[in-house]
C-alpha cells in the first residue's frame, strides 16, 4: 500500500493516541510526534515539516533534523510506513 | 526562543504492547527525586561534580536505630558490629560507631581502619579465612575477638598466643545447613559433619585459646526469615552441648549479616521495597530460634549482628548525568550515563531503582541505561520504562550505599566523589574525586625505561 495513504488512514486524537486500522496496533505519541504525523498526513515534505515544527514549538538548541529522521525510522520499524519510505 | 509556544520535545512514538508494563516494570508512576533530605541534587552536583555518591545521615541513623530497636526489644543484650567491607568510608563508620556499633573486620587493612576510627580493639570482631600471623599478633595484643575459620588458623593462633604469653578469647565460625539457602561451606567449621565439635575439642586440648563465642554468617541478601530461625536454633543447641559436655559457656552468639536491603535482585519479581522482610521479622525469627538455649534468661549470651547491606544500602544514592541518547536497532532507546559499573558494582546484581532528578514530561518508553565505559559489560540498568531525557539532565540510583564505595574499581575513569548530607541540611565531602596523582602515584618506572 501507498505510504502516504497508510499515514492518512491513521486515526489520531489530540492527546496523542494513534490507531493503525491496517494492523489494529495502537500507539502513544507526544505533541511533537503528533504534529509530525499530521504534517505527513497533509503530504508535507521534509523542509515543510522542519519549518512547521520551528513555527509551532519553542525550539532551543534541539537537533530537529536528527529527531525527524529518528522518528521516521520509528515509523518504519513500527510498520506505519513501508521499509523504503524516506523524506 | 518563544515562551508562548509549547516546549519542543523530541518526538516519540511508543507501541502499546500487552505485558510491556510487567516486562519493564514500573511504567507510568515514576516520580522524580529532586532532593536528598531537603538539599536539591542539583546543588550537590554543583558543589561536588558528576557523577556523585550522596549519603543521607538521617536515613543511616534511622536505619541503625530501627535495627537496634527491633532486636533490643526482644533480647536482653544485643551488639551490632559494623561490617567494614560493606562501606568503610571513615565518615560512615564513625556515624555508626557514634550510634554504638562495634566493628566487624575481615582483613588487617580493615582492622587498621577501625582502629583509626577510634574503635577500641577489644570491640573488634575479626573474621576472614586468611588472617596472617601478623594479623593474629596484632589482634591478640589488642584483645580483639578473633573468629577462627579453619584448623590451620587455629594452630597458628595457638602458636601466636603462646609466643605472646596470652590466653585470648576467640570465637568459632560455623557453617550450617538451613532450608532454602545454599550453605557457605567454604567458611568456618561445618556443624552437621561434627567438624565444629572437633574444633572445640582441639581448642580445649590446646589449652591456650578460650572459646567465648559462636558465629555463623549464612549468606547475603536473604529475603526470608526462616533460615535465620534455623541458624539461631542450631547455634543455641550447639551452645547447650558445649555447656553440658564441656562446661563452656559462651559470651555471645553471632548471627552474622545477610538481611536483605530494599533493593531488588535481578531474578526477583516483586520490588525489594515490598519483598524484603522488616528488621522486626528477622528479629522475631532469630529470637524464636534462640529460645532453644537452656540458660537462665538473665544469663543469656549477647546476640551479635554483623548487618551490612541492610544498614547502609538505603542511605546511599548515585547521581549521574545523561551524556547521550541512542536508538538501538531493535527500537529501544539507550541512554549513555557518566557513571558506569566500575562505580556501581551492584548493577551486576540488582535492578536498581532509578529515577530522574527533575519532574518528568513525555511518554516513557523502553530504555536501557549504559555507563560511559568502552566495554560491553557496562550496563547500569536493564531495560525499563523511562521518560525522555536529554544530555545534561540527571538521574539518581537509589539503594546504593552497600558494597559500591568499597568494591568500586579505578578502571578507565576516576572514582567519583562521595558526599554526606547531614541531618540539618549541611553537606560535605566524605571522599573527594580521584585525581591522576592518586592513581598514578603508586606507579614506578624501572630505571631502564626512564
Ligand atoms: C562474616 C560477615 N559478616 C557480615 C557480613 C555482612 O553481610 P551483609 O552485607 O549481607 O549484611 C559479611 C558479608 O559478606 C560477612 O562475610
XYZ file of C-alpha atoms and ligand atoms in Angstrom, chain B residues 83 85-86 104 127 173 184 215 217 219-221 256-259 306-309 403, ligand 1:
37
model
C 30.682 -4.905 58.738
C 33.669 -4.299 53.957
C 30.144 -3.107 53.250
C 33.490 -6.399 62.235
C 36.602 -12.530 60.715
C 32.884 -19.522 62.775
C 28.538 -21.331 52.527
C 29.445 -17.331 64.886
C 27.012 -15.911 58.553
C 24.737 -15.752 53.304
C 23.887 -12.357 51.982
C 20.663 -10.693 50.836
C 26.387 -12.545 61.084
C 24.802 -10.386 58.416
C 22.738 -11.095 55.338
C 19.457 -9.246 55.892
C 27.022 -8.066 61.630
C 24.375 -6.472 59.462
C 25.959 -4.814 56.436
C 23.881 -4.006 53.402
C 29.432 -2.501 48.729
C 31.371 -12.505 58.160
C 30.473 -11.492 57.565
N 29.672 -10.764 58.371
C 28.842 -9.824 57.882
C 28.759 -9.565 56.535
C 27.791 -8.523 56.043
O 26.801 -9.113 55.275
P 25.554 -8.333 54.705
O 26.043 -7.132 53.994
O 24.896 -9.315 53.792
O 24.671 -7.979 55.865
C 29.559 -10.314 55.647
C 29.461 -10.086 54.204
O 29.543 -10.941 53.363
C 30.435 -11.293 56.179
O 31.212 -12.018 55.376
